[in-house]
Coordinates of C-alpha atoms in Angstrom, one line a residue:
M28 CA -31.5 -39.9 -6.8
E29 CA -27.8 -39.8 -6.3
S30 CA -27.1 -39.8 -10.0
L31 CA -29.3 -36.8 -10.5
T32 CA -27.2 -34.6 -8.2
S33 CA -23.7 -36.0 -9.0
R34 CA -22.7 -33.2 -11.3
M35 CA -23.3 -30.6 -8.6
Q36 CA -21.6 -32.7 -5.9
A37 CA -18.2 -32.0 -7.7
V38 CA -18.7 -28.3 -7.2
Q39 CA -17.5 -26.4 -4.4
S40 CA -20.3 -24.5 -2.2
P41 CA -19.9 -20.8 -2.5
I42 CA -18.3 -19.5 0.6
I43 CA -19.9 -16.0 1.0
P44 CA -23.2 -17.5 2.2
V45 CA -21.4 -19.8 4.8
V46 CA -19.4 -16.8 6.2
G47 CA -22.7 -14.7 6.0
E48 CA -24.5 -17.2 8.3
L49 CA -21.7 -17.0 10.8
I50 CA -21.8 -13.2 10.7
K51 CA -25.7 -13.4 11.3
N52 CA -25.1 -15.6 14.2
S53 CA -22.6 -13.2 15.7
P54 CA -24.4 -9.8 15.9
G55 CA -22.1 -6.7 15.7
T56 CA -19.6 -8.4 13.5
I57 CA -17.8 -6.0 10.9
S58 CA -17.4 -7.8 7.7
L59 CA -14.1 -7.6 5.6
G60 CA -15.5 -10.5 3.4
Q61 CA -17.8 -9.7 0.6
G62 CA -16.3 -7.8 -2.4
V63 CA -18.7 -4.8 -2.8
V64 CA -18.3 -1.1 -2.6
Y65 CA -19.7 1.2 0.1
Y66 CA -21.4 3.7 -2.2
N67 CA -24.7 3.7 -4.3
P68 CA -25.2 4.0 -8.1
P69 CA -25.0 7.6 -9.4
H70 CA -28.2 9.6 -9.6
E71 CA -28.0 9.4 -13.4
A72 CA -28.8 5.6 -13.1
I73 CA -31.9 6.2 -11.0
E74 CA -33.2 9.0 -13.4
F75 CA -33.0 6.7 -16.4
L76 CA -35.5 4.4 -14.8
A77 CA -38.3 6.9 -15.8
K78 CA -37.2 6.5 -19.4
F79 CA -37.9 2.6 -18.8
L80 CA -41.2 3.2 -17.3
A81 CA -42.3 5.6 -20.0
E82 CA -42.1 3.0 -22.8
P83 CA -44.9 0.4 -22.3
A84 CA -43.1 -2.1 -24.7
N85 CA -40.2 -2.3 -22.3
N86 CA -42.2 -4.9 -20.4
L87 CA -41.7 -7.3 -23.3
Y88 CA -38.6 -9.4 -24.0
K89 CA -35.7 -7.4 -25.7
S90 CA -32.6 -8.4 -27.7
V91 CA -30.7 -11.3 -26.2
E92 CA -27.3 -9.4 -26.5
G93 CA -28.7 -6.0 -25.0
I94 CA -30.6 -3.0 -25.9
P95 CA -29.2 -1.0 -28.8
P96 CA -28.6 2.3 -26.9
L97 CA -26.6 0.6 -24.2
L98 CA -24.5 -1.3 -26.7
T99 CA -23.9 2.1 -28.4
A100 CA -22.7 3.6 -25.0
L101 CA -20.5 0.7 -24.2
T102 CA -18.9 0.8 -27.7
G103 CA -17.8 4.4 -26.7
K104 CA -16.7 3.5 -23.4
L105 CA -14.7 0.5 -24.5
Q106 CA -13.1 2.8 -27.1
A107 CA -12.2 5.6 -24.7
F108 CA -11.2 3.6 -21.5
N109 CA -10.0 0.2 -22.7
G110 CA -8.7 1.0 -26.1
I111 CA -11.0 -1.6 -27.6
E112 CA -12.5 -1.0 -31.0
I113 CA -15.8 -2.7 -31.8
N114 CA -15.5 -3.9 -35.4
G115 CA -16.6 -6.7 -37.8
E116 CA -14.4 -9.1 -35.8
N117 CA -15.8 -8.6 -32.3
C118 CA -19.1 -7.7 -30.7
I119 CA -20.7 -6.9 -27.1
V120 CA -23.1 -9.0 -25.3
V121 CA -24.7 -7.6 -22.2
T122 CA -25.2 -10.0 -19.4
A123 CA -26.6 -10.4 -16.1
G124 CA -23.3 -9.6 -14.2
S125 CA -19.8 -10.7 -15.4
N126 CA -20.2 -14.1 -13.6
M127 CA -22.8 -14.9 -16.2
G128 CA -20.3 -13.7 -18.9
F129 CA -17.8 -16.2 -17.8
M130 CA -20.3 -19.0 -17.8
N131 CA -21.5 -18.0 -21.2
A132 CA -18.0 -18.1 -22.4
I133 CA -17.1 -21.5 -21.0
L134 CA -20.1 -23.2 -22.4
A135 CA -19.6 -21.6 -25.7
I136 CA -15.9 -22.6 -26.2
T137 CA -15.6 -26.1 -24.4
N138 CA -16.8 -29.7 -24.7
P139 CA -17.1 -31.9 -21.4
G140 CA -13.6 -33.0 -20.4
D141 CA -11.9 -30.0 -21.8
E142 CA -9.4 -28.0 -19.8
I143 CA -9.3 -24.2 -18.5
I144 CA -6.1 -22.7 -17.1
L145 CA -6.7 -20.9 -13.9
N146 CA -3.9 -19.0 -12.1
T147 CA -3.9 -19.5 -8.4
P148 CA -5.2 -18.1 -6.1
Y149 CA -8.3 -18.3 -8.3
Y150 CA -11.7 -16.6 -8.2
F151 CA -13.9 -19.3 -6.8
N152 CA -16.9 -18.8 -9.1
H153 CA -14.6 -19.4 -12.1
E154 CA -13.6 -22.7 -10.8
M155 CA -17.3 -23.5 -9.9
A156 CA -18.3 -22.6 -13.6
I157 CA -15.7 -24.8 -15.1
A158 CA -16.8 -27.8 -12.9
M159 CA -20.5 -27.3 -13.7
A160 CA -19.5 -27.4 -17.5
G161 CA -18.1 -30.8 -16.9
C162 CA -14.6 -29.4 -17.7
R163 CA -11.4 -29.4 -15.7
A164 CA -9.6 -26.5 -14.1
V165 CA -5.8 -26.7 -14.5
L166 CA -4.3 -24.8 -11.8
V167 CA -0.9 -22.8 -12.4
A168 CA 0.5 -21.2 -9.2
T169 CA 1.5 -17.5 -9.4
D170 CA 4.9 -16.3 -8.0
E171 CA 5.7 -15.0 -4.5
N172 CA 4.1 -11.6 -5.4
Y173 CA 1.0 -13.2 -7.1
Q174 CA 2.2 -12.3 -10.5
L175 CA 1.9 -14.4 -13.5
R176 CA 4.3 -17.2 -14.5
K177 CA 4.2 -17.3 -18.3
E178 CA 6.5 -20.4 -18.6
A179 CA 4.4 -22.3 -16.2
I180 CA 1.1 -21.2 -18.2
A181 CA 2.8 -22.5 -21.3
Q182 CA 3.8 -25.8 -19.9
A183 CA 0.3 -26.5 -18.6
I184 CA -1.2 -26.2 -22.1
T185 CA -2.4 -29.6 -23.5
P186 CA -4.4 -30.6 -26.5
K187 CA -7.5 -30.4 -24.3
T188 CA -6.8 -26.8 -23.2
R189 CA -9.3 -24.3 -24.4
A190 CA -8.6 -21.1 -22.6
V191 CA -6.2 -19.2 -20.1
V192 CA -8.0 -17.1 -17.5
T193 CA -6.6 -13.8 -16.3
I194 CA -8.1 -11.4 -13.6
S195 CA -6.5 -7.9 -13.5
P196 CA -6.9 -6.2 -11.0
N197 CA -7.1 -9.4 -9.2
N198 CA -9.6 -11.1 -7.1
P199 CA -8.5 -12.3 -4.5
T200 CA -5.0 -10.7 -4.3
G201 CA -5.4 -7.3 -5.4
V202 CA -2.4 -7.4 -7.7
V203 CA -2.4 -5.7 -11.2
Y204 CA -0.7 -7.7 -14.1
S205 CA 1.8 -5.5 -16.2
E206 CA 1.0 -5.0 -19.8
A207 CA 4.0 -7.1 -20.7
A208 CA 2.7 -10.0 -18.7
L209 CA -0.7 -9.8 -20.3
R210 CA 0.9 -9.5 -23.8
Q211 CA 2.8 -12.7 -23.1
V212 CA -0.2 -14.6 -22.1
N213 CA -2.2 -13.1 -25.0
Q214 CA 0.7 -14.4 -27.5
I215 CA 0.6 -17.8 -25.8
C216 CA -3.0 -18.1 -26.4
A217 CA -2.6 -16.9 -30.0
T218 CA 0.2 -19.4 -30.6
H219 CA -1.9 -22.4 -29.3
S220 CA -5.1 -21.3 -30.8
I221 CA -6.9 -21.1 -27.5
Y222 CA -8.8 -18.1 -25.9
H223 CA -7.6 -15.7 -23.3
I224 CA -10.4 -14.9 -21.1
S225 CA -9.5 -11.6 -19.4
D226 CA -11.8 -10.7 -16.3
E227 CA -11.7 -6.9 -15.9
A228 CA -14.4 -6.5 -13.3
Y229 CA -12.1 -4.2 -11.2
E230 CA -10.8 -2.1 -14.1
Y231 CA -11.2 1.2 -12.4
F232 CA -9.8 0.3 -9.1
T233 CA -6.0 0.8 -9.4
Y234 CA -3.7 3.0 -7.0
N235 CA -0.3 4.6 -6.9
G236 CA -0.4 5.6 -10.6
V237 CA -0.7 2.0 -11.8
K238 CA -2.7 1.8 -15.0
H239 CA -5.3 -0.8 -16.0
V240 CA -4.5 -2.7 -19.4
S241 CA -7.1 -4.6 -21.6
P242 CA -5.8 -7.5 -23.6
G243 CA -8.6 -6.9 -26.0
S244 CA -6.7 -3.7 -27.0
F245 CA -3.6 -5.6 -28.3
G246 CA -3.4 -5.7 -31.9
N247 CA -5.0 -8.6 -33.9
S248 CA -6.4 -10.1 -30.6
S249 CA -9.9 -9.9 -31.5
E250 CA -10.4 -13.5 -32.6
Y251 CA -9.1 -15.2 -29.4
T252 CA -9.7 -12.7 -26.7
I253 CA -12.8 -12.7 -24.6
S254 CA -13.0 -9.7 -22.2
L255 CA -15.4 -9.6 -19.2
Y256 CA -16.7 -6.4 -17.5
S257 CA -19.1 -5.4 -14.7
F258 CA -21.1 -2.6 -13.5
S259 CA -21.3 -4.2 -9.9
K260 CA -18.1 -2.7 -8.6
A261 CA -17.4 0.7 -10.1
Y262 CA -21.2 1.7 -10.2
G263 CA -22.4 0.2 -6.9
F264 CA -24.7 -2.1 -9.1
A265 CA -24.2 -5.3 -7.2
S266 CA -27.9 -6.4 -7.0
W267 CA -28.8 -4.8 -10.4
R268 CA -26.9 -7.7 -12.2
I269 CA -25.5 -6.0 -15.3
G270 CA -22.1 -7.0 -16.8
Y271 CA -21.0 -7.3 -20.4
M272 CA -18.5 -9.3 -22.5
V273 CA -16.6 -8.4 -25.7
I274 CA -16.2 -11.7 -27.8
P275 CA -14.9 -12.7 -31.1
K276 CA -17.9 -12.4 -33.8
H277 CA -17.5 -16.2 -34.4
L278 CA -18.8 -17.0 -30.9
L279 CA -21.9 -14.9 -30.8
I280 CA -24.3 -17.6 -32.1
A281 CA -23.0 -20.0 -29.3
V282 CA -23.1 -17.2 -26.7
K283 CA -26.6 -16.1 -27.7
K284 CA -27.8 -19.9 -27.3
V285 CA -26.6 -20.1 -23.9
Q286 CA -27.9 -16.7 -22.8
D287 CA -31.3 -17.1 -24.5
T288 CA -31.7 -20.5 -22.7
I289 CA -30.8 -19.2 -19.1
L290 CA -31.8 -15.7 -19.2
I291 CA -33.5 -14.7 -22.6
C292 CA -32.3 -11.1 -22.2
P293 CA -30.6 -9.1 -19.4
P294 CA -33.1 -7.2 -17.1
V295 CA -34.2 -4.3 -19.3
I296 CA -34.7 -2.0 -16.4
S297 CA -31.3 -2.7 -15.3
Q298 CA -29.9 -1.9 -18.7
Y299 CA -31.6 1.4 -18.6
A300 CA -30.0 2.1 -15.1
A301 CA -26.6 1.0 -16.7
L302 CA -27.2 3.4 -19.5
G303 CA -27.7 6.2 -17.0
A304 CA -24.7 5.3 -14.9
L305 CA -22.6 5.7 -18.0
Q306 CA -23.6 9.3 -18.2
A307 CA -22.4 10.1 -14.7
K308 CA -19.8 12.8 -14.5
E309 CA -16.1 11.8 -14.2
D310 CA -16.0 12.9 -10.6
Y311 CA -18.3 10.1 -9.5
L312 CA -15.9 7.3 -10.0
K313 CA -12.9 9.5 -9.2
S314 CA -14.2 10.7 -5.8
H315 CA -15.4 7.2 -4.6
I316 CA -12.2 5.6 -5.8
E317 CA -10.0 8.1 -4.0
A318 CA -12.0 7.4 -0.8
I319 CA -11.4 3.8 -1.2
A320 CA -7.7 4.4 -1.9
Q321 CA -7.6 6.3 1.6
V322 CA -9.2 3.1 3.3
R323 CA -6.7 1.0 1.4
Q324 CA -3.7 2.9 3.0
L325 CA -5.2 2.8 6.4
V326 CA -5.7 -1.0 6.1
L327 CA -2.2 -1.5 4.8
D328 CA -0.7 0.5 7.6
S329 CA -2.7 -1.6 10.2
L330 CA -1.7 -4.8 8.6
N331 CA 1.9 -3.9 8.5
R332 CA 2.0 -4.1 12.3
L333 CA 1.6 -7.9 11.8
Q334 CA 4.9 -8.4 10.0
G335 CA 6.4 -11.6 11.3
L336 CA 2.9 -12.8 12.0
C337 CA 1.7 -12.6 8.3
S338 CA 3.2 -12.1 4.9
I339 CA 1.6 -9.1 3.2
I340 CA 1.8 -8.3 -0.6
P341 CA 0.9 -4.4 -1.0
A342 CA -1.2 -4.9 -4.1
N343 CA -2.1 -1.9 -6.2
G344 CA -5.5 -2.9 -7.4
A345 CA -9.1 -3.9 -6.7
F346 CA -10.0 -3.7 -3.0
Y347 CA -8.3 -6.8 -1.6
F348 CA -5.2 -7.9 0.3
F349 CA -4.4 -11.7 0.4
L350 CA -2.5 -12.6 3.6
K351 CA -0.5 -15.4 4.4
V352 CA -0.8 -16.1 8.2
H353 CA 2.2 -18.0 9.7
T354 CA 0.2 -20.6 11.5
Q355 CA -0.7 -24.3 11.3
M356 CA -4.2 -23.5 11.8
D357 CA -6.9 -24.3 9.3
A358 CA -8.0 -21.3 7.4
F359 CA -11.6 -21.7 7.9
E360 CA -11.3 -22.5 11.6
L361 CA -9.3 -19.1 11.9
V362 CA -12.1 -17.3 10.1
K363 CA -14.7 -18.9 12.5
Q364 CA -12.7 -17.8 15.6
L365 CA -12.2 -14.2 14.3
I366 CA -16.0 -14.0 13.8
Q367 CA -17.1 -15.5 17.0
E368 CA -14.4 -14.2 19.3
H369 CA -13.4 -10.8 17.7
K370 CA -16.5 -9.7 15.6
V371 CA -14.6 -9.5 12.3
A372 CA -15.1 -11.4 9.1
V373 CA -12.7 -12.3 6.4
I374 CA -12.7 -15.1 3.7
P375 CA -10.5 -18.2 4.0
G376 CA -7.8 -18.7 1.2
T377 CA -9.0 -22.3 0.7
T378 CA -11.9 -21.4 -1.3
F379 CA -9.5 -19.6 -3.8
G380 CA -7.7 -22.8 -4.4
I381 CA -4.9 -22.1 -1.7
D382 CA -4.6 -25.1 0.8
D383 CA -0.9 -25.1 1.3
G384 CA -1.0 -22.9 4.4
C385 CA -3.3 -20.4 6.2
Y386 CA -4.4 -17.6 4.0
L387 CA -7.1 -15.0 4.3
R388 CA -8.7 -12.5 1.9
V389 CA -9.3 -9.1 3.3
A390 CA -11.7 -6.9 1.4
Y391 CA -12.0 -3.1 2.2
G392 CA -14.2 -1.6 -0.5
A393 CA -17.6 -2.0 1.4
L394 CA -16.6 0.1 4.3
Q395 CA -16.5 3.9 5.2
K396 CA -13.3 5.0 6.7
E397 CA -14.2 4.8 10.5
T398 CA -15.9 1.3 10.1
A399 CA -12.9 0.1 8.2
K400 CA -10.6 1.4 10.9
E401 CA -12.6 -0.5 13.6
G402 CA -12.7 -3.6 11.5
I403 CA -8.9 -3.8 10.7
E404 CA -8.1 -3.1 14.3
R405 CA -10.2 -6.1 15.4
L406 CA -8.5 -8.2 12.7
V407 CA -5.1 -7.3 13.7
Q408 CA -5.8 -7.8 17.4
G409 CA -7.7 -11.1 16.6
L410 CA -4.7 -12.5 14.7
E411 CA -2.3 -11.4 17.3
T412 CA -4.4 -13.1 20.1
I413 CA -5.4 -16.3 18.2
V414 CA -2.0 -17.0 16.4
R415 CA 0.3 -16.0 19.3
S416 CA -1.7 -18.1 21.8

């Protein structure tokens, strides 16, 4: 039986359920771990469920790439917010979350043994998908501020390289890449005839006047840029499982083969909900993101008390901070102690490909202000107690 399971033995186990079990065994723990938002989908999303239920044929399979009304609405959103025009060179595929979009892309553009460049710290599900596809993740370290190093990316490219992955705003660091940096990566990919996979799940979550930039909007980038988007974060859709990808038209047949095999079509009821969510007034996103921005500042003010104990990069995106803790402790052991002794949970940096020190990802999007205040206070006191002892 060993040979039947060998493919998955090479894939790391997802950390969120592991930390979740520790939280379950330590009642009263406040989680600064999972990357979700505190709020629910807009009421327009729920109202559109009646439209789904009113049509009996909706119980049947629908188009692999998504229902036409949602594709039309997404075309408008991409033009208005991302500056991406859907034309004869590209197209939209609705997916069951943007993680599925990433898996679709990897299976569509690679053969076993090919290489995908990830910038570290990476998003763990990306690394896992690459391993599952029988490919190799080539890791390129970001700089001391977790920003891209274009020369290092270029030097990592080999004849087996099929894509460079960027995540902006970033998970796990929260940093936002500049337009100049993303253009440089885009140009590197064009020069080498490889793909630029741009994960933009946190596109709306930027602070201090920082603007999100979509590489798919750069001129003449349609044929080699793959853009990934999600409803999970901005619209509180985590369990509804709706994302979408913008891909070069020449990849559509391959992506549809993957999606038809794994999924057939994205859940149609969730697609109706997504269509409703896109009708929400601008204030829905604005008010919720402003509330998260207030929590972000509260968290940052508290973390700044750890100067000397931790290195903190004040990132301007997503809802994460990535701390370097000045200790020789193993990151996962530190996480266990924080949960068991101080009732606060974070995620160890090792799961994001960082093992040359003790790093922690702190997530603040899931909490209301008062709960976040208590959680971050526990984290600060816990780190002071454990690391200084």
